[in-house]
Structure formats: C-alpha cells, structure tokens
PDB file of C-alpha atoms and ligand atoms in Angstrom:
ATOM      1  CA  MET A   3     111.404  94.736 113.891  1.00 58.00           C
ATOM      2  CA  SER A   4     112.556  91.631 115.631  1.00 68.00           C
ATOM      3  CA  GLU A   5     110.038  88.609 116.397  1.00 84.00           C
ATOM      4  CA  SER A   6     111.493  87.636 120.121  1.00 92.00           C
ATOM      5  CA  LEU A   7     111.992  88.990 123.257  1.00 95.00           C
ATOM      6  CA  ARG A   8     115.676  88.486 125.274  1.00 96.00           C
ATOM      7  CA  LEU A   9     115.614  87.908 128.693  1.00 97.00           C
ATOM      8  CA  THR A  10     117.662  85.785 131.091  1.00 96.00           C
ATOM      9  CA  ILE A  11     116.157  83.027 133.379  1.00 96.00           C
ATOM     10  CA  ASP A  12     118.570  82.157 136.763  1.00 95.00           C
ATOM     11  CA  GLY A  13     121.973  83.729 134.682  1.00 94.00           C
ATOM     12  CA  GLN A  14     120.981  81.650 130.895  1.00 94.00           C
ATOM     13  CA  GLU A  15     120.658  83.971 127.790  1.00 95.00           C
ATOM     14  CA  VAL A  16     116.905  83.038 126.140  1.00 94.00           C
ATOM     15  CA  SER A  17     114.927  83.984 123.388  1.00 95.00           C
ATOM     16  CA  VAL A  18     111.069  83.367 123.456  1.00 96.00           C
ATOM     17  CA  PRO A  19     108.864  84.719 120.438  1.00 95.00           C
ATOM     18  CA  ILE A  20     106.960  87.966 121.146  1.00 95.00           C
ATOM     19  CA  GLY A  21     103.749  87.376 123.582  1.00 93.00           C
ATOM     20  CA  ALA A  22     105.671  83.949 125.249  1.00 95.00           C
ATOM     21  CA  THR A  23     104.708  84.052 128.881  1.00 95.00           C
ATOM     22  CA  LEU A  24     107.256  83.169 131.624  1.00 96.00           C
ATOM     23  CA  SER A  25     106.183  79.358 132.037  1.00 95.00           C
ATOM     24  CA  GLU A  26     107.202  79.338 128.299  1.00 94.00           C
ATOM     25  CA  ALA A  27     110.073  80.790 128.999  1.00 95.00           C
ATOM     26  CA  VAL A  28     111.334  78.898 131.234  1.00 95.00           C
ATOM     27  CA  GLU A  29     110.355  75.390 129.370  1.00 92.00           C
ATOM     28  CA  ALA A  30     112.394  77.096 126.869  1.00 90.00           C
ATOM     29  CA  ALA A  31     115.620  76.988 129.754  1.00 91.00           C
ATOM     30  CA  GLY A  32     114.869  73.832 130.909  1.00 89.00           C
ATOM     31  CA  GLN A  33     114.094  75.093 134.330  1.00 83.00           C
ATOM     32  CA  PRO A  34     111.709  72.325 136.111  1.00 80.00           C
ATOM     33  CA  VAL A  35     109.094  74.679 137.180  1.00 89.00           C
ATOM     34  CA  PRO A  36     105.796  72.818 139.482  1.00 92.00           C
ATOM     35  CA  HIS A  37     102.241  74.148 137.736  1.00 93.00           C
ATOM     36  CA  LEU A  38      99.381  72.970 138.625  1.00 95.00           C
ATOM     37  CA  CYS A  39      96.715  74.366 137.425  1.00 96.00           C
ATOM     38  CA  TRP A  40      97.784  74.916 133.942  1.00 93.00           C
ATOM     39  CA  SER A  41      98.500  72.753 131.062  1.00 90.00           C
ATOM     40  CA  ASP A  42      99.985  73.041 127.723  1.00 86.00           C
ATOM     41  CA  HIS A  43      95.650  72.621 126.457  1.00 87.00           C
ATOM     42  CA  THR A  44      94.323  74.795 129.014  1.00 93.00           C
ATOM     43  CA  THR A  45      94.330  78.175 128.965  1.00 94.00           C
ATOM     44  CA  PRO A  46      96.434  79.541 132.112  1.00 94.00           C
ATOM     45  CA  MET A  47      94.368  81.500 134.325  1.00 93.00           C
ATOM     46  CA  GLY A  48      97.483  81.419 137.522  1.00 94.00           C
ATOM     47  CA  LEU A  49      95.042  80.316 140.386  1.00 94.00           C
ATOM     48  CA  CYS A  50      97.460  77.464 142.496  1.00 95.00           C
ATOM     49  CA  ARG A  51      99.810  79.549 142.357  1.00 95.00           C
ATOM     50  CA  LEU A  52     102.715  76.668 142.465  1.00 96.00           C
ATOM     51  CA  CYS A  53     104.868  78.423 139.830  1.00 96.00           C
ATOM     52  CA  VAL A  54     105.751  81.241 141.074  1.00 97.00           C
ATOM     53  CA  VAL A  55     108.952  82.459 140.056  1.00 97.00           C
ATOM     54  CA  GLU A  56     111.481  85.426 140.811  1.00 97.00           C
ATOM     55  CA  VAL A  57     111.316  89.003 138.905  1.00 96.00           C
ATOM     56  CA  GLU A  58     114.834  91.477 139.283  1.00 93.00           C
ATOM     57  CA  GLY A  59     113.592  94.814 140.536  1.00 90.00           C
ATOM     58  CA  ASP A  60     109.947  93.372 141.077  1.00 86.00           C
ATOM     59  CA  GLY A  61     108.691  92.714 144.726  1.00 86.00           C
ATOM     60  CA  PRO A  62     105.987  90.106 144.225  1.00 93.00           C
ATOM     61  CA  LEU A  63     106.585  86.792 142.962  1.00 96.00           C
ATOM     62  CA  ARG A  64     105.160  86.919 139.657  1.00 96.00           C
ATOM     63  CA  PRO A  65     102.886  83.584 138.929  1.00 97.00           C
ATOM     64  CA  ALA A  66     104.920  82.382 135.463  1.00 97.00           C
ATOM     65  CA  CYS A  67     102.072  80.709 133.266  1.00 96.00           C
ATOM     66  CA  VAL A  68     100.028  84.506 133.584  1.00 97.00           C
ATOM     67  CA  THR A  69     103.258  86.848 133.235  1.00 96.00           C
ATOM     68  CA  PRO A  70     104.110  88.452 129.748  1.00 96.00           C
ATOM     69  CA  VAL A  71     107.830  87.858 129.146  1.00 97.00           C
ATOM     70  CA  ALA A  72     108.724  91.954 128.997  1.00 96.00           C
ATOM     71  CA  GLU A  73     112.689  92.491 126.769  1.00 95.00           C
ATOM     72  CA  GLY A  74     115.356  92.424 129.281  1.00 95.00           C
ATOM     73  CA  MET A  75     113.717  90.833 131.937  1.00 97.00           C
ATOM     74  CA  GLN A  76     116.127  88.822 134.607  1.00 97.00           C
ATOM     75  CA  VAL A  77     114.050  85.638 135.804  1.00 97.00           C
ATOM     76  CA  GLY A  78     115.130  84.020 138.767  1.00 96.00           C
ATOM     77  CA  THR A  79     113.244  80.455 139.786  1.00 96.00           C
ATOM     78  CA  GLN A  80     115.033  78.962 142.812  1.00 94.00           C
ATOM     79  CA  SER A  81     115.421  80.765 145.515  1.00 95.00           C
ATOM     80  CA  PRO A  82     114.729  80.496 149.367  1.00 95.00           C
ATOM     81  CA  ARG A  83     112.282  82.829 149.006  1.00 96.00           C
ATOM     82  CA  LEU A  84     110.364  80.052 146.024  1.00 96.00           C
ATOM     83  CA  THR A  85     111.608  77.442 148.360  1.00 95.00           C
ATOM     84  CA  ARG A  86     109.409  78.011 151.090  1.00 96.00           C
ATOM     85  CA  THR A  87     106.673  79.623 149.210  1.00 96.00           C
ATOM     86  CA  ARG A  88     106.087  76.082 146.972  1.00 96.00           C
ATOM     87  CA  GLN A  89     106.588  74.179 150.442  1.00 96.00           C
ATOM     88  CA  ILE A  90     103.912  75.974 152.018  1.00 95.00           C
ATOM     89  CA  LEU A  91     102.090  76.295 148.926  1.00 96.00           C
ATOM     90  CA  LEU A  92     102.445  71.757 148.479  1.00 95.00           C
ATOM     91  CA  ASP A  93     101.740  71.370 151.926  1.00 93.00           C
ATOM     92  CA  LEU A  94      98.497  72.986 151.921  1.00 92.00           C
ATOM     93  CA  LEU A  95      97.198  70.972 148.937  1.00 93.00           C
ATOM     94  CA  ASN A  96      98.997  67.637 150.631  1.00 92.00           C
ATOM     95  CA  SER A  97      97.042  68.242 153.896  1.00 89.00           C
ATOM     96  CA  THR A  98      93.358  68.792 151.889  1.00 89.00           C
ATOM     97  CA  PHE A  99      93.067  66.550 149.014  1.00 90.00           C
ATOM     98  CA  ASP A 100      93.696  62.471 148.959  1.00 90.00           C
ATOM     99  CA  LEU A 101      96.999  63.007 145.682  1.00 92.00           C
ATOM    100  CA  SER A 102      98.010  59.542 145.810  1.00 90.00           C
ATOM    101  CA  GLU A 103      97.265  59.784 142.402  1.00 91.00           C
ATOM    102  CA  ALA A 104      98.411  62.442 141.656  1.00 94.00           C
ATOM    103  CA  ASP A 105     102.461  61.447 139.954  1.00 93.00           C
ATOM    104  CA  GLU A 106     103.646  64.887 138.904  1.00 92.00           C
ATOM    105  CA  LEU A 107     102.198  66.685 142.823  1.00 93.00           C
ATOM    106  CA  VAL A 108     103.840  63.480 144.627  1.00 93.00           C
ATOM    107  CA  GLN A 109     107.233  64.765 142.435  1.00 93.00           C
ATOM    108  CA  SER A 110     107.690  68.418 143.232  1.00 93.00           C
ATOM    109  CA  MET A 111     106.872  67.362 147.154  1.00 93.00           C
ATOM    110  CA  GLU A 112     109.089  65.071 147.237  1.00 93.00           C
ATOM    111  CA  SER A 113     111.766  67.520 146.087  1.00 91.00           C
ATOM    112  CA  HIS A 114     111.090  70.057 148.559  1.00 91.00           C
ATOM    113  CA  GLY A 115     111.034  68.023 151.101  1.00 91.00           C
ATOM    114  CA  ILE A 116     107.001  67.388 152.295  1.00 90.00           C
ATOM    115  CA  SER A 117     106.265  63.685 152.293  1.00 87.00           C
ATOM    116  CA  PRO A 118     103.278  63.253 150.664  1.00 82.00           C
ATOM    117  CA  GLY A 119      99.937  61.830 152.030  1.00 79.00           C
ATOM    118  CA  ARG A 120      99.498  62.685 155.150  1.00 68.00           C
ATOM    119  CA  PRO A 121      96.519  63.497 155.628  1.00 68.00           C
ATOM    120  CA  ASP A 122      95.097  66.352 158.478  1.00 73.00           C
ATOM    121  CA  PRO A 123      91.462  64.780 159.607  1.00 73.00           C
ATOM    122  CA  GLU A 124      90.268  68.842 159.981  1.00 74.00           C
ATOM    123  CA  MET A 125      91.161  69.908 156.872  1.00 73.00           C
ATOM    124  CA  ARG A 126      90.509  67.247 154.908  1.00 76.00           C
ATOM    125  CA  ARG A 127      87.370  67.721 152.169  1.00 73.00           C
ATOM    126  CA  GLU A 128      84.106  64.747 153.125  1.00 73.00           C
ATOM    127  CA  LEU A 129      82.494  64.955 149.931  1.00 81.00           C
ATOM    128  CA  ALA A 130      80.719  61.236 148.451  1.00 86.00           C
ATOM    129  CA  VAL A 131      82.171  60.161 145.493  1.00 89.00           C
ATOM    130  CA  ARG A 132      79.663  61.207 142.233  1.00 90.00           C
ATOM    131  CA  ASP A 133      78.645  58.114 140.205  1.00 88.00           C
ATOM    132  CA  ASP A 134      76.108  59.505 138.355  1.00 88.00           C
ATOM    133  CA  ASN A 135      76.646  58.390 134.676  1.00 88.00           C
ATOM    134  CA  PRO A 136      78.078  55.145 132.728  1.00 85.00           C
ATOM    135  CA  ALA A 137      81.387  56.461 131.688  1.00 88.00           C
ATOM    136  CA  PHE A 138      83.248  58.803 134.389  1.00 90.00           C
ATOM    137  CA  ILE A 139      83.423  58.764 138.029  1.00 90.00           C
ATOM    138  CA  ARG A 140      84.204  62.110 140.293  1.00 93.00           C
ATOM    139  CA  ASP A 141      86.543  61.378 143.223  1.00 92.00           C
ATOM    140  CA  TYR A 142      85.814  64.783 145.151  1.00 92.00           C
ATOM    141  CA  ALA A 143      88.355  63.839 147.983  1.00 91.00           C
ATOM    142  CA  LYS A 144      91.182  64.258 145.406  1.00 93.00           C
ATOM    143  CA  CYS A 145      89.113  67.131 142.842  1.00 95.00           C
ATOM    144  CA  VAL A 146      91.927  70.384 143.866  1.00 94.00           C
ATOM    145  CA  LEU A 147      90.316  72.211 141.903  1.00 94.00           C
ATOM    146  CA  CYS A 148      92.332  73.116 139.299  1.00 95.00           C
ATOM    147  CA  TRP A 149      89.784  73.607 136.426  1.00 95.00           C
ATOM    148  CA  ARG A 150      91.329  72.282 133.915  1.00 97.00           C
ATOM    149  CA  CYS A 151      88.333  69.277 133.340  1.00 97.00           C
ATOM    150  CA  VAL A 152      86.210  73.061 133.232  1.00 97.00           C
ATOM    151  CA  GLN A 153      88.169  74.802 130.583  1.00 97.00           C
ATOM    152  CA  VAL A 154      88.835  71.655 128.189  1.00 97.00           C
ATOM    153  CA  CYS A 155      84.992  71.413 128.335  1.00 97.00           C
ATOM    154  CA  ALA A 156      84.669  75.007 127.566  1.00 97.00           C
ATOM    155  CA  ASP A 157      86.206  77.118 125.629  1.00 95.00           C
ATOM    156  CA  ASP A 158      89.795  75.717 125.585  1.00 96.00           C
ATOM    157  CA  ALA A 159      88.471  72.265 123.665  1.00 96.00           C
ATOM    158  CA  GLN A 160      85.175  70.478 122.834  1.00 95.00           C
ATOM    159  CA  TYR A 161      82.951  73.756 123.412  1.00 96.00           C
ATOM    160  CA  THR A 162      80.214  71.476 125.339  1.00 96.00           C
ATOM    161  CA  PHE A 163      80.750  73.874 128.576  1.00 97.00           C
ATOM    162  CA  ALA A 164      78.602  70.385 131.014  1.00 96.00           C
ATOM    163  CA  LEU A 165      80.535  71.014 133.700  1.00 97.00           C
ATOM    164  CA  THR A 166      81.178  74.389 136.064  1.00 96.00           C
ATOM    165  CA  LEU A 167      82.087  75.447 139.392  1.00 94.00           C
ATOM    166  CA  ALA A 168      79.037  75.458 142.361  1.00 94.00           C
ATOM    167  CA  ASP A 169      79.240  77.020 145.223  1.00 92.00           C
ATOM    168  CA  ARG A 170      81.856  78.909 147.111  1.00 90.00           C
ATOM    169  CA  GLY A 171      84.963  79.048 149.002  1.00 86.00           C
ATOM    170  CA  TYR A 172      85.884  75.778 150.686  1.00 82.00           C
ATOM    171  CA  HIS A 173      82.422  74.262 149.894  1.00 87.00           C
ATOM    172  CA  THR A 174      82.941  75.220 145.919  1.00 91.00           C
ATOM    173  CA  ARG A 175      83.456  72.029 144.073  1.00 93.00           C
ATOM    174  CA  VAL A 176      82.795  70.957 140.031  1.00 95.00           C
ATOM    175  CA  SER A 177      79.516  70.555 138.604  1.00 95.00           C
ATOM    176  CA  THR A 178      77.253  71.353 136.686  1.00 95.00           C
ATOM    177  CA  SER A 179      74.548  73.498 135.835  1.00 93.00           C
ATOM    178  CA  PHE A 180      71.410  73.249 138.282  1.00 93.00           C
ATOM    179  CA  ASP A 181      74.040  70.051 139.692  1.00 93.00           C
ATOM    180  CA  ALA A 182      72.269  67.546 136.868  1.00 94.00           C
ATOM    181  CA  PRO A 183      74.015  64.133 136.418  1.00 92.00           C
ATOM    182  CA  LEU A 184      76.397  64.367 133.380  1.00 92.00           C
ATOM    183  CA  PRO A 185      73.776  62.131 130.850  1.00 90.00           C
ATOM    184  CA  ALA A 186      71.092  65.340 131.578  1.00 92.00           C
ATOM    185  CA  THR A 187      73.427  68.161 130.043  1.00 94.00           C
ATOM    186  CA  THR A 188      75.330  68.816 127.201  1.00 95.00           C
ATOM    187  CA  CYS A 189      78.334  66.482 128.292  1.00 94.00           C
ATOM    188  CA  VAL A 190      78.791  64.277 125.006  1.00 93.00           C
ATOM    189  CA  PHE A 191      81.515  61.780 126.860  1.00 91.00           C
ATOM    190  CA  CYS A 192      84.175  62.985 124.695  1.00 92.00           C
ATOM    191  CA  GLY A 193      86.772  62.023 127.807  1.00 92.00           C
ATOM    192  CA  GLN A 194      89.359  65.384 127.631  1.00 94.00           C
ATOM    193  CA  CYS A 195      87.564  66.211 130.774  1.00 96.00           C
ATOM    194  CA  VAL A 196      89.850  63.149 132.237  1.00 95.00           C
ATOM    195  CA  GLY A 197      92.961  63.669 130.035  1.00 94.00           C
ATOM    196  CA  THR A 198      93.434  66.630 131.673  1.00 96.00           C
ATOM    197  CA  CYS A 199      92.766  65.872 135.117  1.00 96.00           C
ATOM    198  CA  PRO A 200      95.993  66.488 137.347  1.00 96.00           C
ATOM    199  CA  THR A 201      95.023  64.337 140.180  1.00 95.00           C
ATOM    200  CA  GLY A 202      92.763  60.892 139.195  1.00 93.00           C
ATOM    201  CA  ALA A 203      89.813  62.321 141.037  1.00 95.00           C
ATOM    202  CA  LEU A 204      88.276  62.211 137.338  1.00 95.00           C
ATOM    203  CA  LYS A 205      88.845  58.533 135.984  1.00 90.00           C
ATOM    204  CA  GLY A 206      86.765  56.121 133.056  1.00 87.00           C
ATOM    205  CA  LYS A 207      84.449  53.705 135.186  1.00 83.00           C
ATOM    206  CA  ARG A 208      86.383  51.326 132.106  1.00 79.00           C
ATOM    207  CA  GLU A 209      89.497  51.549 133.043  1.00 77.00           C
ATOM    208  CA  GLN A 210      89.055  51.333 136.579  1.00 74.00           C
ATOM    209  CA  LEU A 211      87.166  47.998 136.456  1.00 77.00           C
ATOM    210  CA  LEU A 212      89.692  46.839 133.866  1.00 78.00           C
ATOM    211  CA  GLY A 213      93.015  47.583 136.646  1.00 76.00           C
ATOM    212  CA  GLN A 214      90.361  45.585 138.921  1.00 77.00           C
ATOM    213  CA  GLY A 215      90.677  42.251 136.102  1.00 81.00           C
ATOM    214  CA  ILE A 216      87.163  42.475 135.122  1.00 80.00           C
ATOM    215  CA  PRO A 217      87.473  41.040 131.415  1.00 80.00           C
ATOM    216  CA  TRP A 218      86.321  44.138 128.855  1.00 78.00           C
ATOM    217  CA  GLN A 219      84.159  41.772 127.381  1.00 82.00           C
ATOM    218  CA  GLU A 220      81.811  41.810 130.782  1.00 81.00           C
ATOM    219  CA  ILE A 221      82.238  45.846 130.849  1.00 78.00           C
ATOM    220  CA  LEU A 222      81.014  46.572 127.829  1.00 80.00           C
ATOM    221  CA  GLU A 223      78.408  44.888 128.180  1.00 82.00           C
ATOM    222  CA  GLN A 224      77.812  46.115 131.113  1.00 78.00           C
ATOM    223  CA  THR A 225      78.363  50.063 130.101  1.00 78.00           C
ATOM    224  CA  ARG A 226      75.657  48.702 127.071  1.00 79.00           C
ATOM    225  CA  VAL A 227      73.177  48.244 129.763  1.00 79.00           C
ATOM    226  CA  GLU A 228      73.954  50.947 131.487  1.00 75.00           C
ATOM    227  CA  PHE A 229      73.748  53.840 128.981  1.00 73.00           C
ATOM    228  CA  ARG A 230      70.292  52.272 127.972  1.00 75.00           C
ATOM    229  CA  LYS A 231      68.998  52.240 131.471  1.00 72.00           C
ATOM    230  CA  ARG A 232      69.760  56.015 131.724  1.00 65.00           C
ATOM    231  CA  GLY A 233      69.873  57.073 128.067  1.00 57.00           C
ATOM    232  CA  SER A 234      72.633  58.641 126.403  1.00 51.00           C
ATOM    233  CA  PRO A 235      72.859  57.415 122.914  1.00 46.00           C
ATOM    234  CA  ALA A 236      76.174  59.722 121.879  1.00 47.00           C
ATOM    235  CA  ALA A 237      78.619  57.750 124.982  1.00 44.00           C
ATOM    236  CA  ALA A 238      77.511  54.413 123.477  1.00 46.00           C
ATOM    237  CA  PRO A 239      80.946  52.104 123.896  1.00 47.00           C
ATOM    238  CA  ARG A 240      82.465  50.825 120.644  1.00 47.00           C
ATOM    239  CA  GLY A 241      84.358  47.992 120.590  1.00 47.00           C
ATOM    240  CA  ASP A 242      87.594  46.201 122.538  1.00 48.00           C
ATOM    241  CA  PRO A 243      90.604  49.044 122.819  1.00 44.00           C
ATOM    242  CA  SER A 244      92.944  45.925 122.187  1.00 42.00           C
TER     243      SER A 244
HETATM  244 FE1  FES B 316     100.321  78.839 137.270  1.00 55.29          FE
HETATM  245 FE2  FES B 316      99.166  77.448 138.422  1.00 55.29          FE
HETATM  246  S1  FES B 316     100.265  77.057 136.576  1.00 55.29           S
HETATM  247  S2  FES B 316      99.647  79.582 138.579  1.00 55.29           S
END
C-alpha cells in the first residue's frame, strides 16, 4: 500500500505522507498561506481561520491546518473569495489589537492591501499590562488569543500547565488558574511561551531592559533581587548571555 497521498495545490502536483494536513501540503508546494494560531511546534486547533483554502467540489472554505489531505484533492490557495476572507480577518485583528511587533501578521496585511496600525478606539482591548513576576510581562493589548502559549505550556511542550484561558467572549484572556501570579503557579519560567508568541505580547523582562540600553550586570542584579523578593528559586538567572 502506498505510504503517500497525491493532490494538487493550485494545479501543482504534490505528494505528502498519509496523515499530513493541507497546511503541510501547501508548504510542500511552496505556496504562501498565512497562519496565526498554528506553528510548527503546536497542535493545530483551527482557531484563527487565516489559513483557509478552497477544495474543489467542497462548498465551505477549509482551514488548512486542521484539514487532513485526501487522495486526489484539488486545492486552491488563491482566489478573490479567499483574498476577501483573509482581508476581513486581518482587518478585524488590525482594528482590535496592537500588532506593532507582529512581524508576520504585518507582512500578511501588507500583502493583502491592508495598512497596519489602524486602531479602532471602540474595538481596542483595554487591559493593563500584566507584570507579576521577575521574568516576563504580558501585554494584553498585543495578545491575539492564538492560544500558542497555553499549548506549549501544556502538553505540546513543557507539561507545566501554568497557563489557561479565563473569562468568555470579548473578555477572554490568557491567565493562570484562579488568576494567581505566575510565581504562585507551576510555571518554571522556561520561556517556551515567550518563544512561541507571534505578536510580542509576551516578552522577557531582561530582553526588554537590554533593549532600553540598561547594562546586563545591572539587569541581572535587579532580577535576582526580584526573584528573592517574590520567590521562585527555579527561575534564578545565571550568567551573562554574551
Ligand atoms: Fe489554521 Fe489558525 S492557522 S486556523
């Protein structure tokens, strides 16, 4: 029995292993389809819908990251309908969140004819920056709720389960159980959440201070003092990064 499946992406024949998703097939074909909630390191959830594609003979648009490839599929990644759908989604993100550090999203917006940075005062999320630990800050104005930090903190990578989603609807936000400060949770300050964040909503404090020109030794000392004060020995900083 064949170990692979054949399909066409925008008319180009591609062969992928059984079990591959349309996102993987699209990547194999070298077609640029935007993604937000899915990354190479996280389980696809189909949340943002930016990756939608058209499948011949199928009415609705399909989110490529969660759609398994079937033998003989004919997939289209470019059409006026797809462009319009992505434009609407990107425009909603653009008017709701601060995307100034979301480089990939900004590129997608530009390639879809949307000018980045058009805040809509009525839609902007007004949540204060969360600064409850010596290592990271969470800037809620930049958090697009892609869920990737929650996934890598859980069983996609770290198995610490410190992060979760709180509240519902427009008020949904990434938080911890009972909204506890990070040092009071199972967080081990591994930094996986910061590494996967696509928008700069999560940032290492030391990186931020270095960017402000503060000398490394001063930052190190400050961080040590803060960890001692707030308590979390697992995360005490070590050495100079240079
Ligand atoms: Fe596929 Fe978000 S990347 S739905």
